[in-house]
Short mmCIF file of N, CA, C and O in Angstrom, two decimals:
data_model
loop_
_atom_site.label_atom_id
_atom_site.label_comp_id
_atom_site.label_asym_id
_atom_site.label_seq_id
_atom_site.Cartn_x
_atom_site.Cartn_y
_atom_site.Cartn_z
N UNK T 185 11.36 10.53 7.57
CA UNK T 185 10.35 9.59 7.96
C UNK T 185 9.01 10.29 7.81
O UNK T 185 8.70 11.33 8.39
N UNK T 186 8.19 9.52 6.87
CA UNK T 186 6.41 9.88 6.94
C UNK T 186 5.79 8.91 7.92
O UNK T 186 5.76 7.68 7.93
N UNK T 187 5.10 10.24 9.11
CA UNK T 187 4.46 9.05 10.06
C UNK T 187 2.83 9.75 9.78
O UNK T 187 2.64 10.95 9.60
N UNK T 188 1.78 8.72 9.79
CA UNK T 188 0.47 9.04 9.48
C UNK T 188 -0.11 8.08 11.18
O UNK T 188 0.30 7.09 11.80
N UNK T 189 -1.24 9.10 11.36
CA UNK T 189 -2.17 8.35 12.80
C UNK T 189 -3.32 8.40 12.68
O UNK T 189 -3.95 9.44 12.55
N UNK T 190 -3.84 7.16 12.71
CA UNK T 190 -5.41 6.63 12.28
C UNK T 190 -5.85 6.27 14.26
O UNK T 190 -5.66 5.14 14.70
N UNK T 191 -6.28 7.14 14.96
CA UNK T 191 -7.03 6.75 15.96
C UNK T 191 -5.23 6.82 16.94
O UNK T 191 -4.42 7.73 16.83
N UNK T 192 -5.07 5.51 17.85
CA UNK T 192 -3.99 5.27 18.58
C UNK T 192 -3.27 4.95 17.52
O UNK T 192 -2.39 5.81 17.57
N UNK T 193 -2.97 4.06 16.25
CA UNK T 193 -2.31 3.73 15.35
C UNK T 193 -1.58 4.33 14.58
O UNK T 193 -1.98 5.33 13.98
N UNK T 194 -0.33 3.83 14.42
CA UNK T 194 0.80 4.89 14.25
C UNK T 194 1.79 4.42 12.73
O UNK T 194 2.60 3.50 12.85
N UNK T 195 1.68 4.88 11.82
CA UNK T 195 2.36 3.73 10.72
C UNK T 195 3.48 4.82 9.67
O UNK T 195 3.31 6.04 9.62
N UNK T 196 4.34 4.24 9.08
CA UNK T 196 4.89 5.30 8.18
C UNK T 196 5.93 4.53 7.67
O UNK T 196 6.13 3.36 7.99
N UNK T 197 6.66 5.22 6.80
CA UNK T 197 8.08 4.51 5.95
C UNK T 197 9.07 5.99 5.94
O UNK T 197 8.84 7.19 6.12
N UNK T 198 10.19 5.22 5.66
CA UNK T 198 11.44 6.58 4.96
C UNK T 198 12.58 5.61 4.93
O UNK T 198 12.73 4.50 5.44
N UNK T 199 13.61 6.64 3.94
CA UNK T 199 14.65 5.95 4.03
C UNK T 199 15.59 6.30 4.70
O UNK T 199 15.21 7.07 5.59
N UNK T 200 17.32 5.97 4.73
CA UNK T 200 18.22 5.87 5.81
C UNK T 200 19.18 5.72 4.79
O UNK T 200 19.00 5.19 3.69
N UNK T 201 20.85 6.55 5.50
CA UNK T 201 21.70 6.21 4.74
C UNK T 201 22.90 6.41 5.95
O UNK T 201 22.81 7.16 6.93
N UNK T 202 23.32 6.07 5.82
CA UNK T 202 24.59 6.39 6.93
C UNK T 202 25.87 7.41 6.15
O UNK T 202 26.01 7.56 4.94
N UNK T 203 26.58 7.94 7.07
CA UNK T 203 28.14 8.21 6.00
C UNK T 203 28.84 7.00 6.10
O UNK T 203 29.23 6.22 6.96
N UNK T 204 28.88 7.24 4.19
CA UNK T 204 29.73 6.28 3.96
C UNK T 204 29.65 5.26 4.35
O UNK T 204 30.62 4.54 4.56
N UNK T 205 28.21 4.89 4.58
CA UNK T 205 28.09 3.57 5.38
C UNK T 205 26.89 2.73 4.36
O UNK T 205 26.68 2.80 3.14
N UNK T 206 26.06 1.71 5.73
CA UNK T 206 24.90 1.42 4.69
C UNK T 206 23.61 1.79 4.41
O UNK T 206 23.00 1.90 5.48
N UNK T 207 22.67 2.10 3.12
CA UNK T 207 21.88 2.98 3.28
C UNK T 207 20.39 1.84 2.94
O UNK T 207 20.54 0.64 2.68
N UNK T 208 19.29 2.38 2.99
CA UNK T 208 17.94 1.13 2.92
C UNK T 208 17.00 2.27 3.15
O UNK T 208 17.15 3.48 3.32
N UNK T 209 15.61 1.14 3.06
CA UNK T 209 14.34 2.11 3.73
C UNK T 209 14.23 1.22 5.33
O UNK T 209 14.83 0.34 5.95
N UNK T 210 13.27 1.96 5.42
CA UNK T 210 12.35 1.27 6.95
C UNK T 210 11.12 1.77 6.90
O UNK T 210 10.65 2.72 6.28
N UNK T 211 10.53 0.84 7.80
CA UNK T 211 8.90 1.35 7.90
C UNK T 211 8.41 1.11 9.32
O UNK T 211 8.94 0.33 10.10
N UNK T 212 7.40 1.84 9.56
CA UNK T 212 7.20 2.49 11.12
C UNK T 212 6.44 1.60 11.09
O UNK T 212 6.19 1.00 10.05
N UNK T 213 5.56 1.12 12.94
CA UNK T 213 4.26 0.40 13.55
C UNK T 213 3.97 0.64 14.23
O UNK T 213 4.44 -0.31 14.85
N UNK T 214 3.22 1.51 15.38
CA UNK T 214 3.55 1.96 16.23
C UNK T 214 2.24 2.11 16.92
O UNK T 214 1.26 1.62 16.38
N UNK T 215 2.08 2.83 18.22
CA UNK T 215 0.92 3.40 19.25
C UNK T 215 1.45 4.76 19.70
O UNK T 215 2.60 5.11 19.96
N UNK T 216 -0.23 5.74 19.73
CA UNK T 216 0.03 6.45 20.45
C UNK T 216 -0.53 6.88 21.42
O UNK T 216 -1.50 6.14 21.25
N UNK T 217 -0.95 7.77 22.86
CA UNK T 217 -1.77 7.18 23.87
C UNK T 217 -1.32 8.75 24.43
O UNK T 217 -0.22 8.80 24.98
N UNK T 218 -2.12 10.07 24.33
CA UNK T 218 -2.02 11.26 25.02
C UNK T 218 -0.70 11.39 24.06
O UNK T 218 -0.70 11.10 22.87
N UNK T 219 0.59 11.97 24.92
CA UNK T 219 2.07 12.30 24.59
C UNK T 219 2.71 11.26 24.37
O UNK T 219 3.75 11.37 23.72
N UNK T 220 2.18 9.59 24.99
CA UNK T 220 3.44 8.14 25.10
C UNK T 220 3.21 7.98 23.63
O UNK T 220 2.26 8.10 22.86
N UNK T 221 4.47 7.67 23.59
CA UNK T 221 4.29 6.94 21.86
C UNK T 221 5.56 5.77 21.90
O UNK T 221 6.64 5.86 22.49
N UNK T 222 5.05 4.64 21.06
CA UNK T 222 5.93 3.56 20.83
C UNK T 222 5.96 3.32 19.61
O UNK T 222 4.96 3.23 18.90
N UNK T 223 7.74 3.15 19.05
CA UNK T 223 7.56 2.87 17.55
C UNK T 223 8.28 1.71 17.20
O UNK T 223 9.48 1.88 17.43
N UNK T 224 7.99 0.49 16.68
CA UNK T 224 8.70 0.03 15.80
C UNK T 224 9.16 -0.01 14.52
O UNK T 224 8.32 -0.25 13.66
N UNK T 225 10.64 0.21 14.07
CA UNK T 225 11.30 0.32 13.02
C UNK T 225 11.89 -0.59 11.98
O UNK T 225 13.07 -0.32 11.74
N UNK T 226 11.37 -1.63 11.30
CA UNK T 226 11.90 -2.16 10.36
C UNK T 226 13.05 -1.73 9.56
O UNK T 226 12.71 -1.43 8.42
N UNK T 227 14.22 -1.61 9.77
CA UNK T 227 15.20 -1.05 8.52
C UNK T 227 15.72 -2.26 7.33
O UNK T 227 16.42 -3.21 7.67
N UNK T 228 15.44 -2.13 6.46
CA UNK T 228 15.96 -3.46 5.08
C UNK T 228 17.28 -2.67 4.53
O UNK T 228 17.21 -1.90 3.58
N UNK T 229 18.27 -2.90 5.09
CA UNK T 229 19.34 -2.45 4.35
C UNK T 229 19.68 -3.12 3.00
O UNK T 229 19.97 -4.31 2.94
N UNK T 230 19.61 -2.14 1.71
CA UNK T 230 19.97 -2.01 0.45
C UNK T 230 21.14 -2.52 -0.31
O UNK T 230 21.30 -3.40 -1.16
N UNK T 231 22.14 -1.42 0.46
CA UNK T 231 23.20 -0.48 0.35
C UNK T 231 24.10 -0.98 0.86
O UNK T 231 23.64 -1.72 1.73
N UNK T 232 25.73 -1.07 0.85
CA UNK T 232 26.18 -2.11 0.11
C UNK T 232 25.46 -3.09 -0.33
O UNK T 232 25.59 -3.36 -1.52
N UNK T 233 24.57 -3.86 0.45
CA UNK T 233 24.58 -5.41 -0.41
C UNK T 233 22.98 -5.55 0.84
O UNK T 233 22.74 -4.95 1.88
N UNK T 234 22.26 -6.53 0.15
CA UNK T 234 21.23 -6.74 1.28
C UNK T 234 21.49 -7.59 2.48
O UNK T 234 22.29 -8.52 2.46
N UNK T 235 20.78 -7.24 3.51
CA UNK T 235 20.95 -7.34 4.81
C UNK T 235 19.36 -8.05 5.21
O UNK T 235 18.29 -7.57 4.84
N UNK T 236 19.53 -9.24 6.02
CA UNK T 236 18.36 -9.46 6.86
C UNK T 236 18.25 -7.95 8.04
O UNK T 236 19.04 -7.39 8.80
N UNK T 237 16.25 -7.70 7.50
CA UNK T 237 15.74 -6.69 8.38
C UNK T 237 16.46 -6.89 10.17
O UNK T 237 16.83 -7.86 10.83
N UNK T 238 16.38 -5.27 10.45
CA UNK T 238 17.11 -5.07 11.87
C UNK T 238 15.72 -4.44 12.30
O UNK T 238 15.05 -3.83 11.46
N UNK T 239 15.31 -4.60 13.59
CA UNK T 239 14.36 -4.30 14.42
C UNK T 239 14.46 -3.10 15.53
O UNK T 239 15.01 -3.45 16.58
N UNK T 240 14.03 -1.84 15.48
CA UNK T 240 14.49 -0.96 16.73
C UNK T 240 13.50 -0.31 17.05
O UNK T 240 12.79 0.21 16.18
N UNK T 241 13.19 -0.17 18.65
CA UNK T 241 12.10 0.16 19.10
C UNK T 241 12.15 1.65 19.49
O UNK T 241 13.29 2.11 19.51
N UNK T 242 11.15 2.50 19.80
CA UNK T 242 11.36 3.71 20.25
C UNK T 242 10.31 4.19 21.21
O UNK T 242 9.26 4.71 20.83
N UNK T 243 10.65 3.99 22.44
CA UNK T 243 9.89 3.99 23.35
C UNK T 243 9.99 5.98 23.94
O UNK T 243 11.04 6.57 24.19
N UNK T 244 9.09 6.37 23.99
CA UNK T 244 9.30 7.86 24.63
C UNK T 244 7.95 8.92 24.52
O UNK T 244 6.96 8.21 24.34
N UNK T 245 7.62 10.23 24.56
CA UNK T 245 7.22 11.22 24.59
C UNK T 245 6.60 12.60 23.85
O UNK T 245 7.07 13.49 24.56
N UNK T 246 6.08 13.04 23.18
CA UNK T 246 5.99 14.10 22.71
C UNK T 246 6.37 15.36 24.10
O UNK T 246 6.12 15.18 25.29
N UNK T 247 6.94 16.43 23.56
CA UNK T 247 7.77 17.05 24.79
C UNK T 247 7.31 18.40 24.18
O UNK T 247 7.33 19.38 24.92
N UNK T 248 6.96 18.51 23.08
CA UNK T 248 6.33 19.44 22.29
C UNK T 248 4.89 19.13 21.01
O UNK T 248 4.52 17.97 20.81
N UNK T 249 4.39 20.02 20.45
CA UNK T 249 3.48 19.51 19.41
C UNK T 249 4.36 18.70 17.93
O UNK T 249 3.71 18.04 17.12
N UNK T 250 5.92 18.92 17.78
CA UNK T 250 6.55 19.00 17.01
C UNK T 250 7.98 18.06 17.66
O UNK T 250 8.95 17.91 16.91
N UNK T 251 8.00 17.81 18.25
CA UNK T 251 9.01 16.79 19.20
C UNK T 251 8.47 15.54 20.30
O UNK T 251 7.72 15.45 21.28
N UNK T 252 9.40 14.63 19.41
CA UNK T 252 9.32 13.33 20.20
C UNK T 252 10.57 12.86 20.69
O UNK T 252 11.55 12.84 19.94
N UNK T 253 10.67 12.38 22.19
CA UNK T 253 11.97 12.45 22.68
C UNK T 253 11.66 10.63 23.02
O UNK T 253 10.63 9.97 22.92
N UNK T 254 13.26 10.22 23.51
CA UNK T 254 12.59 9.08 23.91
C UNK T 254 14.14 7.65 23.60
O UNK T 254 15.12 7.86 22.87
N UNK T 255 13.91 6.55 24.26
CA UNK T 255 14.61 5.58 24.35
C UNK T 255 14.75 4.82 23.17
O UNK T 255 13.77 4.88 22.43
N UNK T 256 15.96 3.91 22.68
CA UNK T 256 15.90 2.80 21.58
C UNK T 256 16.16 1.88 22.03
O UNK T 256 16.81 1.88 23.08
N UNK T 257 15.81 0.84 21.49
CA UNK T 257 16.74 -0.49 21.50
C UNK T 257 16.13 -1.65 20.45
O UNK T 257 15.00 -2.02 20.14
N UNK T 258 17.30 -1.95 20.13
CA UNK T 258 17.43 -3.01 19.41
C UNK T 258 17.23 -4.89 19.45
O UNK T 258 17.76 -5.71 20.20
N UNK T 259 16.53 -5.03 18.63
CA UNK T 259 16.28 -6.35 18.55
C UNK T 259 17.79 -6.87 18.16
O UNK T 259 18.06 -7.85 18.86
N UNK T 260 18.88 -6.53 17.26
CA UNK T 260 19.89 -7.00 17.01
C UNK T 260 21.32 -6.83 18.35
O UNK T 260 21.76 -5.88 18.99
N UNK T 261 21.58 -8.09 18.30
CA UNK T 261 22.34 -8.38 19.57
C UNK T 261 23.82 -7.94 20.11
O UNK T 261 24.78 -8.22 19.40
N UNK T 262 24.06 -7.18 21.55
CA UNK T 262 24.87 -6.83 21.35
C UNK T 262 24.50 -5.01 21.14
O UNK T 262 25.46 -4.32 21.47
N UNK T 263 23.78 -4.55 20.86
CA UNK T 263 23.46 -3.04 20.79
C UNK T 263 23.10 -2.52 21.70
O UNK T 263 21.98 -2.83 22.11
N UNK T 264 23.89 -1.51 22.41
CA UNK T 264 23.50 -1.16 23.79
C UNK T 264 21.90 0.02 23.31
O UNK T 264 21.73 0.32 22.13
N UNK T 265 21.19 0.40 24.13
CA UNK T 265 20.33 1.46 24.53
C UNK T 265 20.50 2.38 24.09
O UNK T 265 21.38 2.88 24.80
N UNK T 266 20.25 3.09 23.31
CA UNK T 266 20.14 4.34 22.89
C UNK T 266 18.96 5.86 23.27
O UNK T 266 17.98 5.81 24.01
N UNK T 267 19.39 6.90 22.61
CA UNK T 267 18.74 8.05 22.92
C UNK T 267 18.23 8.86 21.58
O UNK T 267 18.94 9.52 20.81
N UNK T 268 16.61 8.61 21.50
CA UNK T 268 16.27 9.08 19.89
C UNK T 268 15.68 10.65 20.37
O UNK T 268 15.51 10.78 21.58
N UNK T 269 15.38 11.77 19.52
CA UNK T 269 14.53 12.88 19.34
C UNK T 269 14.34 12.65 17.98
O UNK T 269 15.19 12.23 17.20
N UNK T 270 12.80 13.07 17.65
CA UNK T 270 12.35 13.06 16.32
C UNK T 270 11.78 14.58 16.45
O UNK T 270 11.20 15.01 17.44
N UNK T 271 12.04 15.24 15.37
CA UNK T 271 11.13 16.54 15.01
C UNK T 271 10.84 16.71 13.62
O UNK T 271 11.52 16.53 12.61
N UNK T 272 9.56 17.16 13.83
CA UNK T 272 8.64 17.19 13.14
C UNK T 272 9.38 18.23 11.56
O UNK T 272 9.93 19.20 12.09
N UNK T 273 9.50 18.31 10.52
CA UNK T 273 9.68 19.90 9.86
C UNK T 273 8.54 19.54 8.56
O UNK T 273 8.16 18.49 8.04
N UNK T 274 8.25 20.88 8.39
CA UNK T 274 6.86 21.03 7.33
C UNK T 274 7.52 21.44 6.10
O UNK T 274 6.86 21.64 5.08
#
């Protein structure tokens, strides 16, 4: 994932593949505010076959200059709560 920040504004794309599963891009929307950061994730699955976009939010923290910790959940129904970390590598 490329995330770029213009002021609080938070935006980016990358792609996704699962094992052996299905693979697509997504693209980021997001805020950021001190360490809080909120992201929304567009994923367009590709891979097998196309998929109406899935929606997942990422509510959480910078915990480091290089780590973001933090909650998911899904707009698609039926998906319990999840637990994301993002780190940063150069």
């Amino acid at each position: 994932m490329d995330l770029t920040s213009a002021g609080a504004t938070v935006s980016g794309s990358g792609r996704y593949a699962g094992e052996a599963g299905p693979a697509g891009t997504f693209t980021v929307a997001g805020t950021v505010d001190g360490t809080t950061v909120h992201l929304d994730l567009t994923f367009t699955q590709q891979v097998p076959r196309a998929e109406p976009a899935a929606i997942e939010h990422f509510d959480g923290q910078f915990t480091s200059a290089n780590v973001m910790e933090g909650s998911t959940t899904s707009d698609t129904p039926g998906q319990p709560p999840g637990h994301a970390s993002y780190r940063r590598f150069q």
